[in-house]
XYZ file of C-alpha atoms in Angstrom:
748
model
C 80.012 -14.511 3.766
C 77.151 -14.683 1.311
C 77.267 -16.508 -1.943
C 77.901 -14.475 -5.078
C 76.570 -15.924 -8.308
C 79.143 -17.289 -10.684
C 78.769 -15.921 -14.201
C 77.737 -18.527 -16.738
C 80.525 -20.117 -18.676
C 80.857 -19.046 -22.288
C 80.539 -22.599 -23.345
C 77.230 -23.185 -21.613
C 74.752 -23.575 -24.415
C 71.246 -24.329 -23.283
C 68.497 -25.873 -25.344
C 67.177 -22.566 -26.604
C 70.588 -21.478 -27.820
C 71.105 -24.778 -29.594
C 67.637 -24.499 -31.139
C 68.143 -21.040 -32.666
C 71.763 -21.586 -33.716
C 71.638 -25.166 -35.042
C 70.249 -24.304 -38.493
C 70.470 -20.504 -38.814
C 70.070 -20.445 -42.614
C 67.042 -22.720 -42.425
C 65.539 -20.554 -39.665
C 65.899 -17.402 -41.746
C 64.530 -19.114 -44.861
C 61.464 -20.316 -42.960
C 61.028 -16.820 -41.542
C 61.132 -15.367 -45.049
C 58.495 -17.846 -46.245
C 56.235 -17.163 -43.247
C 56.610 -13.412 -43.723
C 55.695 -13.714 -47.404
C 52.608 -15.717 -46.464
C 51.732 -13.078 -43.855
C 51.918 -10.380 -46.533
C 49.411 -12.353 -48.569
C 47.194 -13.169 -45.555
C 47.142 -9.582 -44.335
C 46.365 -8.080 -47.720
C 43.334 -5.794 -47.722
C 43.096 -5.683 -43.929
C 42.546 -1.906 -43.963
C 39.366 -2.291 -46.014
C 37.882 -4.622 -43.390
C 38.493 -2.425 -40.355
C 35.731 -0.359 -38.756
C 35.822 3.273 -37.656
C 33.393 3.001 -34.723
C 33.413 0.905 -31.589
C 33.057 3.540 -28.862
C 29.644 2.352 -27.633
C 28.927 -0.360 -25.055
C 27.149 -3.190 -26.947
C 25.316 -4.250 -23.783
C 24.006 -0.812 -22.832
C 20.378 0.287 -22.939
C 21.266 2.978 -25.471
C 22.623 0.301 -27.816
C 19.495 -1.801 -27.284
C 17.321 1.197 -28.155
C 19.352 1.957 -31.282
C 19.051 -1.625 -32.517
C 15.306 -1.733 -31.779
C 14.779 1.545 -33.636
C 16.706 0.210 -36.643
C 14.550 -2.907 -36.618
C 11.131 -1.330 -36.002
C 11.672 2.119 -37.555
C 14.286 1.614 -40.295
C 14.393 5.252 -41.311
C 14.344 6.845 -37.876
C 18.103 6.895 -37.228
C 19.504 8.915 -40.094
C 23.278 8.683 -40.530
C 23.656 10.317 -43.943
C 22.914 13.967 -44.670
C 22.883 15.801 -47.980
C 23.425 19.502 -47.336
C 21.679 21.308 -50.189
C 22.977 24.847 -50.653
C 21.024 27.284 -52.824
C 23.347 28.980 -55.311
C 24.141 32.671 -55.326
C 21.941 33.208 -58.395
C 18.883 32.027 -56.459
C 16.754 34.865 -55.126
C 15.742 35.657 -51.530
C 13.436 32.617 -51.416
C 16.552 30.475 -50.967
C 15.732 26.806 -50.511
C 12.028 27.574 -50.974
C 12.641 28.755 -54.537
C 10.654 26.488 -56.920
C 13.728 25.548 -58.988
C 15.714 24.646 -55.859
C 12.805 22.664 -54.421
C 12.324 20.720 -57.652
C 16.002 19.794 -57.914
C 16.200 18.850 -54.228
C 13.124 16.623 -54.500
C 14.620 14.959 -57.575
C 17.821 14.200 -55.658
C 15.835 12.851 -52.709
C 13.844 10.580 -55.036
C 17.038 9.260 -56.633
C 18.588 8.678 -53.204
C 15.520 6.734 -52.042
C 15.879 4.440 -55.066
C 19.533 3.624 -54.298
C 20.218 0.084 -53.116
C 21.322 0.087 -49.477
C 19.652 3.400 -48.603
C 16.442 3.661 -46.542
C 14.411 6.226 -44.617
C 14.942 9.131 -47.013
C 13.282 12.380 -45.994
C 13.872 16.060 -46.630
C 12.867 19.566 -45.637
C 10.859 19.874 -48.830
C 8.865 16.775 -47.918
C 8.338 17.354 -44.182
C 8.707 21.151 -43.860
C 10.341 20.570 -40.458
C 12.087 23.792 -39.336
C 14.993 21.773 -37.932
C 15.894 20.708 -41.490
C 16.209 24.288 -42.774
C 18.956 26.774 -41.893
C 17.978 29.940 -40.088
C 19.000 32.096 -43.057
C 17.005 29.967 -45.499
C 19.959 29.308 -47.802
C 20.524 25.641 -46.867
C 18.372 22.620 -46.137
C 18.832 18.904 -45.568
C 17.992 15.592 -47.162
C 18.319 12.861 -44.510
C 18.681 9.114 -45.024
C 19.959 5.960 -43.383
C 22.524 3.515 -44.723
C 22.033 0.347 -42.633
C 24.622 -2.286 -41.801
C 28.068 -2.388 -40.237
C 30.902 -0.008 -41.029
C 32.124 -2.022 -44.003
C 28.664 -2.172 -45.592
C 28.077 1.539 -44.998
C 31.439 2.469 -46.486
C 30.777 0.366 -49.572
C 27.468 2.155 -50.195
C 29.034 5.592 -49.695
C 31.883 4.808 -52.062
C 29.324 3.865 -54.695
C 26.853 6.741 -54.384
C 28.853 9.706 -53.062
C 30.462 10.778 -56.370
C 27.037 11.072 -58.001
C 25.481 13.342 -55.356
C 28.485 15.452 -54.367
C 28.917 18.735 -56.263
C 26.855 21.030 -58.476
C 23.319 20.071 -59.520
C 21.668 22.875 -61.440
C 20.798 25.664 -58.988
C 22.140 23.819 -55.921
C 25.413 22.517 -54.535
C 25.379 19.279 -52.504
C 27.825 18.198 -49.786
C 27.754 14.975 -47.749
C 27.688 14.831 -43.964
C 26.290 12.814 -41.092
C 27.897 10.056 -38.991
C 28.294 7.691 -41.957
C 30.199 10.257 -44.004
C 32.303 11.244 -40.986
C 33.287 7.645 -40.261
C 34.144 6.995 -43.888
C 36.325 10.093 -44.051
C 38.022 9.170 -40.767
C 38.861 5.717 -42.136
C 40.263 7.108 -45.394
C 42.266 9.814 -43.629
C 43.811 7.357 -41.164
C 44.889 5.026 -43.960
C 46.520 7.883 -45.867
C 48.186 9.252 -42.732
C 49.472 5.829 -41.720
C 51.236 5.412 -45.056
C 52.810 8.844 -44.677
C 53.857 8.058 -41.089
C 55.563 4.856 -42.219
C 57.402 6.721 -44.982
C 58.628 9.197 -42.344
C 59.374 6.767 -39.522
C 61.308 4.086 -41.416
C 64.136 6.233 -42.851
C 64.429 8.394 -39.727
C 64.598 5.268 -37.565
C 67.306 3.827 -39.805
C 69.383 6.999 -39.521
C 69.061 6.998 -35.725
C 70.020 3.332 -35.560
C 73.122 4.040 -37.636
C 74.039 6.797 -35.178
C 73.547 4.405 -32.255
C 75.338 1.394 -33.766
C 77.718 2.960 -36.234
C 77.436 -0.129 -38.410
C 74.834 -0.087 -41.172
C 74.578 -3.883 -40.940
C 73.745 -3.739 -37.216
C 71.297 -0.890 -37.829
C 69.316 -2.874 -40.394
C 68.670 -5.779 -38.002
C 66.195 -3.989 -35.661
C 64.377 -2.564 -38.673
C 63.990 -6.058 -40.109
C 62.572 -7.345 -36.822
C 60.059 -4.481 -36.793
C 58.919 -5.101 -40.358
C 58.356 -8.793 -39.599
C 56.304 -7.880 -36.493
C 54.137 -5.345 -38.353
C 53.472 -7.658 -41.311
C 52.636 -10.556 -39.006
C 50.252 -8.455 -36.927
C 48.406 -7.281 -40.030
C 47.825 -10.926 -40.901
C 46.521 -11.573 -37.367
C 44.143 -8.602 -37.603
C 42.928 -9.781 -40.994
C 42.058 -13.137 -39.472
C 40.306 -11.495 -36.512
C 38.073 -9.464 -38.835
C 36.456 -12.761 -39.812
C 35.435 -13.282 -36.178
C 34.849 -9.860 -34.670
C 34.930 -6.125 -35.316
C 38.371 -4.480 -35.358
C 38.985 -0.728 -35.310
C 40.963 1.004 -38.036
C 42.818 2.919 -35.294
C 44.521 -0.347 -34.272
C 46.701 -0.179 -37.382
C 48.419 2.901 -35.985
C 49.338 0.992 -32.840
C 50.609 -1.911 -34.950
C 53.062 0.327 -36.797
C 54.158 2.289 -33.734
C 54.711 -0.645 -31.395
C 55.957 -2.954 -34.135
C 58.791 -0.583 -35.028
C 59.338 0.829 -31.544
C 59.475 -2.402 -29.558
C 61.365 -4.276 -32.252
C 64.001 -1.552 -32.109
C 64.081 -1.760 -28.294
C 64.469 -5.524 -28.222
C 66.953 -5.705 -31.082
C 68.996 -2.843 -29.626
C 69.572 -4.701 -26.394
C 70.254 -8.043 -28.035
C 72.611 -6.715 -30.721
C 74.425 -4.499 -28.219
C 74.950 -7.422 -25.822
C 76.073 -9.664 -28.685
C 78.663 -7.117 -29.782
C 79.832 -6.781 -26.187
C 80.361 -10.547 -25.966
C 82.193 -10.583 -29.302
C 84.471 -7.831 -28.034
C 85.167 -10.007 -24.969
C 86.636 -12.652 -27.287
C 83.777 -15.140 -27.580
C 82.940 -16.839 -30.868
C 79.526 -16.014 -32.435
C 77.705 -19.088 -31.114
C 78.991 -18.584 -27.566
C 78.215 -14.867 -27.792
C 74.645 -15.651 -28.844
C 74.334 -18.089 -25.944
C 75.356 -15.480 -23.358
C 73.209 -12.862 -25.086
C 70.102 -15.030 -24.932
C 70.673 -15.861 -21.250
C 71.066 -12.178 -20.397
C 69.498 -9.644 -22.752
C 67.250 -12.315 -24.291
C 65.759 -13.208 -20.939
C 65.171 -9.516 -20.226
C 63.430 -9.082 -23.585
C 61.128 -11.981 -22.733
C 60.165 -10.452 -19.380
C 59.713 -7.047 -20.985
C 57.441 -8.440 -23.706
C 55.305 -10.213 -21.105
C 54.873 -7.041 -19.029
C 53.908 -4.949 -22.074
C 51.517 -7.645 -23.318
C 49.830 -7.845 -19.909
C 49.323 -4.076 -19.828
C 47.775 -4.095 -23.291
C 45.615 -7.157 -22.608
C 43.825 -5.207 -19.856
C 41.799 -3.521 -22.622
C 40.058 -6.854 -23.278
C 38.025 -6.235 -20.107
C 36.171 -3.350 -21.748
C 33.168 -4.055 -23.981
C 33.923 -1.412 -26.637
C 35.519 -2.979 -29.682
C 37.583 0.202 -30.144
C 39.548 -0.650 -26.984
C 39.523 -4.397 -27.549
C 41.043 -3.847 -31.006
C 44.097 -2.243 -29.447
C 44.489 -5.274 -27.214
C 44.340 -7.567 -30.259
C 46.897 -5.523 -32.195
C 49.107 -4.670 -29.235
C 49.483 -8.154 -27.783
C 50.065 -9.636 -31.246
C 52.732 -7.136 -32.262
C 54.540 -7.336 -28.906
C 54.735 -11.124 -28.951
C 55.730 -11.216 -32.625
C 58.435 -8.589 -32.070
C 59.798 -10.578 -29.127
C 59.626 -13.842 -31.088
C 61.491 -12.317 -34.034
C 64.089 -10.825 -31.696
C 64.625 -14.133 -29.871
C 64.527 -16.513 -32.856
C 65.379 -14.757 -36.117
C 67.807 -12.191 -34.764
C 70.103 -14.735 -33.030
C 70.174 -16.826 -36.209
C 71.209 -13.755 -38.203
C 73.860 -12.858 -35.629
C 75.378 -16.347 -35.794
C 75.700 -16.030 -39.573
C 77.063 -12.500 -39.435
C 79.526 -12.943 -36.583
C 82.069 -10.105 -36.607
C 80.530 -8.788 -39.832
C 77.749 -7.304 -37.671
C 80.200 -4.397 -37.239
C 80.649 -3.902 -41.005
C 79.935 -0.713 -42.944
C 80.743 1.711 -40.148
C 79.111 4.831 -41.599
C 80.538 7.011 -38.858
C 83.718 7.160 -40.913
C 81.915 9.428 -43.356
C 81.945 12.258 -40.825
C 84.928 11.142 -38.718
C 87.642 10.908 -41.396
C 89.961 13.268 -39.578
C 89.509 11.554 -36.215
C 91.428 8.522 -34.984
C 89.880 5.225 -36.034
C 87.408 3.772 -33.593
C 86.286 0.262 -33.011
C 82.714 -0.902 -32.941
C 80.366 1.153 -30.777
C 80.641 -0.171 -27.275
C 77.694 -0.553 -24.955
C 79.713 1.395 -22.469
C 80.081 4.410 -24.778
C 78.920 7.350 -22.730
C 78.986 5.185 -19.586
C 81.277 7.590 -17.763
C 78.757 10.414 -18.138
C 75.881 8.254 -16.928
C 77.946 7.035 -13.977
C 78.754 10.630 -13.001
C 75.114 11.671 -13.303
C 74.013 8.698 -11.194
C 76.634 9.467 -8.561
C 75.417 13.081 -8.399
C 71.778 12.017 -8.094
C 72.573 9.515 -5.342
C 74.588 12.099 -3.369
C 71.568 14.409 -3.419
C 68.949 11.674 -3.407
C 66.318 13.393 -1.176
C 66.483 16.587 -3.268
C 66.179 14.781 -6.606
C 63.417 12.475 -5.344
C 61.273 15.312 -3.976
C 61.914 17.762 -6.836
C 61.279 15.196 -9.582
C 58.121 13.864 -7.950
C 56.768 17.379 -7.344
C 57.539 18.393 -10.921
C 55.761 15.390 -12.416
C 52.707 15.896 -10.189
C 52.622 19.586 -11.140
C 52.670 18.713 -14.846
C 49.735 16.353 -14.270
C 47.493 18.886 -12.508
C 45.500 19.904 -15.633
C 44.073 16.376 -15.780
C 42.020 17.150 -12.656
C 39.819 19.274 -14.936
C 39.288 16.611 -17.608
C 35.918 16.520 -19.369
C 34.862 13.452 -21.290
C 33.099 13.505 -24.637
C 32.579 11.409 -27.727
C 34.008 11.295 -31.226
C 32.489 13.608 -33.824
C 33.420 15.303 -37.085
C 35.832 17.691 -35.364
C 38.334 14.814 -35.284
C 38.845 15.595 -38.967
C 40.712 18.546 -40.502
C 38.733 21.751 -40.902
C 38.777 21.323 -44.670
C 37.280 17.815 -44.629
C 33.885 17.785 -46.363
C 31.942 16.074 -43.577
C 33.506 18.388 -40.973
C 32.507 21.447 -43.014
C 28.939 20.138 -43.359
C 28.544 19.355 -39.660
C 30.033 22.706 -38.656
C 27.580 24.536 -40.908
C 24.737 22.566 -39.331
C 25.949 23.424 -35.818
C 26.198 27.108 -36.635
C 23.300 27.614 -39.024
C 20.505 25.208 -38.046
C 18.226 25.511 -35.046
C 18.182 22.327 -32.992
C 21.290 20.702 -34.530
C 19.667 17.751 -36.361
C 20.951 14.421 -35.101
C 21.798 15.750 -31.640
C 18.482 15.011 -29.901
C 17.754 12.187 -27.483
C 15.425 9.464 -28.710
C 13.187 7.638 -26.248
C 11.936 4.176 -27.223
C 8.685 3.005 -25.593
C 7.602 -0.646 -25.609
C 4.009 -1.646 -24.925
C 2.857 1.951 -24.551
C -0.832 2.924 -24.864
C -2.008 6.306 -26.084
C -2.927 8.118 -22.825
C -0.062 6.597 -20.859
C 2.448 7.550 -23.551
C 1.074 11.088 -23.754
C 1.386 11.512 -19.999
C 4.924 10.167 -19.995
C 5.915 12.543 -22.804
C 4.481 15.511 -20.842
C 6.580 14.562 -17.816
C 9.711 14.308 -19.950
C 8.920 17.607 -21.662
C 8.669 19.326 -18.268
C 12.223 18.377 -17.284
C 14.753 21.231 -17.038
C 16.898 21.557 -20.155
C 14.266 20.203 -22.567
C 13.534 22.555 -25.484
C 10.701 20.503 -26.944
C 9.430 16.959 -27.481
C 8.587 15.764 -31.003
C 6.421 12.709 -31.693
C 5.328 10.119 -30.905
C 5.829 7.860 -33.914
C 4.225 4.423 -33.757
C 5.598 1.265 -35.331
C 4.479 0.983 -38.993
C 4.094 -2.771 -38.559
C 1.453 -2.268 -35.899
C 3.711 -3.527 -33.114
C 3.831 -2.255 -29.560
C 6.750 0.113 -30.190
C 6.781 3.899 -30.360
C 9.416 6.570 -30.031
C 9.713 10.312 -29.592
C 12.567 12.805 -29.754
C 13.755 15.116 -26.982
C 15.550 18.271 -28.108
C 18.032 19.483 -25.496
C 19.692 22.779 -24.740
C 23.391 23.294 -25.476
C 25.782 20.829 -27.096
C 24.494 17.423 -28.184
C 26.963 15.707 -25.837
C 27.465 18.547 -23.353
C 27.096 18.147 -19.617
C 23.497 19.401 -19.758
C 22.580 16.700 -22.277
C 24.346 14.023 -20.210
C 22.519 15.127 -17.065
C 19.240 15.070 -18.958
C 19.810 11.415 -19.935
C 19.826 10.472 -16.269
C 16.737 12.561 -15.554
C 14.758 11.020 -18.417
C 15.710 7.536 -17.254
C 14.418 8.331 -13.755
C 10.941 9.296 -15.012
C 8.660 6.375 -14.174
C 6.454 4.886 -16.884
C 3.956 1.991 -16.917
C 5.891 0.467 -19.847
C 9.492 -0.294 -20.820
C 11.606 2.646 -21.986
C 15.119 3.052 -23.314
C 17.003 6.260 -24.172
C 19.539 6.613 -26.977
C 21.300 9.424 -28.782
C 24.874 10.725 -28.638
C 24.647 11.846 -25.010
C 23.087 8.546 -23.902
C 25.770 6.535 -25.691
C 28.446 8.636 -23.960
C 26.860 8.169 -20.515
C 26.684 4.406 -21.001
C 30.265 4.217 -22.292
C 31.542 6.114 -19.246
C 29.656 3.750 -16.953
C 31.036 0.675 -18.730
C 34.593 1.987 -18.370
C 34.065 2.859 -14.701
C 32.640 -0.607 -14.007
C 35.528 -2.501 -15.627
C 38.413 -0.175 -14.814
C 39.147 -1.513 -11.285
C 39.444 -5.086 -12.550
C 41.631 -4.060 -15.488
C 43.935 -2.019 -13.242
C 44.103 -4.858 -10.735
C 45.228 -7.234 -13.498
C 47.945 -4.857 -14.713
C 49.258 -4.151 -11.217
C 49.147 -7.772 -10.024
C 50.820 -9.138 -13.157
C 53.482 -6.415 -13.054
C 54.242 -7.105 -9.394
C 54.528 -10.835 -10.091
C 56.754 -10.518 -13.168
C 59.113 -7.997 -11.592
C 59.340 -10.147 -8.459
C 60.255 -13.177 -10.575
C 62.940 -11.065 -12.216
C 64.410 -9.532 -9.029
C 63.328 -11.558 -5.982
C 62.686 -8.262 -4.204
C 59.495 -7.201 -2.462
C 60.198 -3.484 -2.779
C 61.357 -3.189 -6.400
C 58.000 -4.348 -7.896
C 56.176 -1.773 -5.757
C 58.633 0.907 -6.836
C 58.200 -0.098 -10.475
C 54.414 0.251 -10.371
C 54.430 3.565 -8.492
C 57.206 5.180 -10.527
C 55.691 4.033 -13.811
C 52.340 5.531 -12.846
C 54.103 8.740 -11.835
C 55.853 8.913 -15.208
C 52.452 9.136 -16.936
C 51.298 12.301 -15.144
C 52.936 14.642 -17.656
C 51.194 12.847 -20.528
C 47.737 13.137 -18.971
C 48.276 16.772 -18.004
C 49.455 17.646 -21.513
C 46.496 15.865 -23.116
C 44.039 18.069 -21.219
C 46.060 21.271 -21.561
C 46.607 20.852 -25.300
C 43.684 18.876 -26.706
C 40.856 19.742 -24.317
C 41.732 23.359 -23.608
C 43.005 23.993 -27.134
C 46.511 25.301 -26.410
C 48.785 24.819 -29.448
C 45.772 23.881 -31.586
C 47.034 26.252 -34.283
C 50.576 24.863 -34.662
C 49.317 21.283 -34.274
C 46.434 21.882 -36.733
C 43.457 20.422 -34.883
C 40.060 21.595 -33.649
C 39.530 21.403 -29.898
C 36.128 20.049 -28.878
C 36.545 21.070 -25.235
C 36.628 17.467 -24.041
C 38.564 14.200 -24.346
C 37.081 11.098 -25.970
C 36.103 8.728 -23.149
C 38.194 5.709 -24.109
C 41.426 7.579 -24.927
C 42.792 7.925 -21.354
C 42.312 4.182 -20.776
C 44.056 3.356 -24.042
C 46.943 5.746 -23.416
C 47.426 4.464 -19.864
C 47.669 0.839 -20.970
C 50.141 1.606 -23.760
C 52.299 4.075 -21.843
C 52.377 1.963 -18.677
C 53.486 -1.061 -20.680
C 56.233 0.907 -22.433
C 57.412 2.360 -19.111
C 57.691 -1.174 -17.759
C 59.646 -2.048 -20.902
C 62.399 0.417 -20.000
C 62.069 -0.346 -16.301
C 62.737 -4.048 -16.878
C 65.801 -3.282 -19.017
C 67.301 -1.098 -16.279
C 66.338 -3.237 -13.286
C 67.583 -6.452 -14.878
C 71.042 -4.975 -15.499
C 71.224 -3.577 -11.967
C 70.161 -6.996 -10.646
C 72.855 -8.708 -12.718
C 75.508 -6.438 -11.223
C 74.143 -6.886 -7.708
C 74.148 -10.684 -8.059
C 77.747 -10.466 -9.231
C 79.114 -8.009 -6.649
C 76.646 -7.588 -3.768
C 77.356 -3.827 -3.907
C 74.028 -1.973 -3.956
C 75.128 1.546 -4.908
C 77.814 0.298 -7.269
C 75.231 -1.882 -8.997
C 72.904 1.074 -9.529
C 75.750 3.137 -11.002
C 76.911 0.278 -13.203
C 73.381 -0.531 -14.349
C 72.705 3.034 -15.454
C 76.182 3.422 -16.942
C 75.643 0.384 -19.154
C 71.978 0.912 -20.076
C 71.274 4.645 -19.644
C 72.420 5.626 -23.109
C 70.788 2.598 -24.670
C 67.434 3.234 -22.967
C 67.571 6.880 -24.000
C 68.372 5.951 -27.603
C 65.537 3.409 -27.662
C 63.127 5.979 -26.180
C 64.113 8.617 -28.742
C 63.598 6.186 -31.608
C 60.204 5.083 -30.263
C 59.248 8.729 -29.711
C 60.156 9.493 -33.339
C 57.833 6.709 -34.492
C 55.044 7.970 -32.214
C 55.512 11.561 -33.412
C 55.221 10.305 -36.992
C 51.930 8.653 -36.009
C 51.003 11.877 -34.212
C 51.346 13.830 -37.453
C 47.961 12.379 -38.424
C 45.189 14.783 -39.389
C 42.743 12.874 -37.143
C 42.790 14.417 -33.663
C 42.501 11.191 -31.668
C 45.447 9.670 -33.524
C 47.419 12.881 -33.077
C 46.637 12.829 -29.345
C 47.640 9.194 -29.045
C 50.936 9.566 -30.902
C 52.131 12.810 -29.310
C 50.933 11.803 -25.825
C 52.739 8.457 -25.880
C 55.884 10.106 -27.269
C 55.894 12.542 -24.348
C 55.319 9.748 -21.823
C 58.180 7.662 -23.264
C 60.641 10.567 -23.176
C 59.649 11.590 -19.648
C 60.042 8.025 -18.452
C 63.460 7.479 -20.011
C 64.993 10.893 -19.388
C 63.446 11.845 -16.035
C 62.169 8.785 -14.185
C 64.877 6.272 -15.193
C 67.708 8.830 -15.077
C 66.812 10.774 -11.931
C 63.994 9.285 -9.889
C 64.968 5.597 -9.955
C 68.572 6.073 -8.709
C 67.404 8.584 -6.093
C 64.756 6.219 -4.743
C 67.108 3.225 -4.800
C 69.684 5.242 -2.854
C 67.068 6.119 -0.236
C 65.856 2.525 0.134
C 69.413 1.177 0.308
C 69.949 -2.555 0.667
C 66.345 -2.904 1.807
C 65.637 -2.615 -1.924
C 66.547 -6.299 -2.286
C 64.758 -7.606 0.792
C 61.993 -10.199 0.664
C 60.387 -12.358 3.383
C 61.833 -15.856 3.684
C 58.866 -17.621 1.987
C 59.026 -15.260 -1.006
C 62.805 -15.583 -1.133
C 62.530 -19.351 -1.320
C 59.847 -19.051 -4.015
C 62.111 -16.822 -6.073
C 65.059 -19.177 -5.663
C 62.875 -21.930 -7.081
C 60.916 -20.142 -9.802
C 62.611 -16.795 -10.406
C 64.973 -15.815 -13.200
C 67.436 -12.967 -13.347
C 69.322 -11.638 -16.314
C 72.428 -13.608 -15.510
C 70.697 -16.956 -14.986
C 68.933 -18.720 -12.081
C 68.420 -16.323 -9.219
C 70.843 -16.488 -6.315
C 70.483 -13.889 -3.625
C 73.689 -12.028 -2.881
C 73.092 -9.430 -0.169
C 76.811 -8.897 0.351
C 80.097 -9.907 -1.165
C 83.364 -10.135 0.713
C 85.211 -8.175 -1.961
C 82.632 -6.816 -4.393
C 83.784 -5.504 -7.692
C 82.852 -1.839 -7.566
C 82.148 0.399 -10.514
C 83.750 3.798 -9.898
C 81.552 6.807 -10.528
C 83.658 7.891 -13.464
C 84.199 4.459 -14.919
C 82.893 2.963 -18.127
């Protein structure tokens, strides 16, 4: 007869329980003070966040860009003034004397602006690339040097003066600087709208889950504390490194979503213990040893998944690691410190203000929502799945793989103006340039040559010009300071970041030269970013997998369950990746979702979405596995434990997933395509994981693996007995019980 773990006594306190319940009022007061300070510390964080960060800072393309900025300050234009000749102007268009005079005046004023360099124009250079093919539009080009914050400050100061009507011409602003500024502004506006949508909808859903308005407010409070605290952390990080504005979206989504998840499980378990007759302090003690321990493991697994983005050199990805890890740990800390203190003070009043009575007046009175509500339905579903386990396992796996097939045709690109709505000024300007200008200014490759002599440079340029896909080579331009630097431009066929341009980057880099060369431009930056991701991806994935295997083993003591967790979590993401390609790359549903498809996916997005979605899948996986493990430790009945685990957590996991999906959909309502893709993709992944993988695939697989699910070699078993923790307390293996308490299929 094997030993079955004895449930902890209600009176067992533990140091952590005593710590969080000893001075609950003082704990909440200190939390209020810290939160107020965080509001002050995080003030103005949005104005310090950057909108770039997709390039590899150690790549040759980045080196070339920095050298060009240093040696040829005006060579890398990032601001364009699109000058449009008015309808009253005759057939001469931009060559009309009145138009030319006004355009030259604007260019002279722009050159005199502080923080603007390298101003040039069609009227000064007569370059055909700066004039539209119909002769009605032409460009003034300039560079605003500095980081994103400096560039945005200059644009905010000068844009109102140049935008609009000027005599016979109309001026609009475009170029990378204007695009980035508009992206930043749009994201900030959309984030505020998303918060105004997500908060009340989340509160309504929590009321439906809990019944009690008091209980529903607790998860929302935990989320607000986590979001405010993370903003303060990001504000501090901006003093040390670059942080992307996109990270704020993740802060809101995960701060609300995970706080709701963690608080749901803790409040539900607390109410269950109260219903069992325990006093508030004892109920908190049991809750912290069970649901609290699960929350801690869950937070660690999510944080590990998000920290994998620190391996990548792009600050866009690293920013999500900063924000994600901070918000996860703060949400867990609030749920494990502040929430128990509040529950001790509330006691039975946590069930107050049952708003369900508003629509249930004619029904018999009900008690507080039980964690077993709906358990009979989940138990029946689990019993059905386990009776037909091979069918459900094969059908579910095949369906998920089928949904992921479109990802096999993924094409990677880079961020451009088409991230913005069609009506955005910089998008309109760039689209007019794409359609109306020969050579698409700003889309060429630039080759930097160091230590090049005249004949050698000429010969090298001829070799580059002879490569397939090259339209023409312009230059060279020598350093004005008399240094040993020169550069020339290579105009390519097709899209600026299309496959032809990317292939040409590799061909140019293979051309031998008797001096140092470096290639930059949008296509070169994309090629280098893809290489950086490919180089670091194996190590990042290895970290996520290894840490997940270790944490789940410590939780379960099983060798097979950690492997199942990793494989099933990865499988749950296939639908998300397939939908991303089908919708955002191929353009299906672009009308209803109001975005412009570029025909590719930004290079860093799949990595970001994998790390977030995998972490959230582990979040729900840990909640389910820990409850199954608790039942198995108590009864030794494998199939009964699976049924009981799903009966007691299935509805809760589904409710948590729906609430998190609502938050992500609110984020996905953004007008910026990448944010829309992130929000809607993660929402789909969360729902598929909770409603398909956890409900159908997990019980089917656990039925097929049987009691071997809990097996581990003797050395690992001893290690788990020493170091492992399960939801009910210190791990004690219970492969069988003499008279296990079974949960009937139709039982609560």
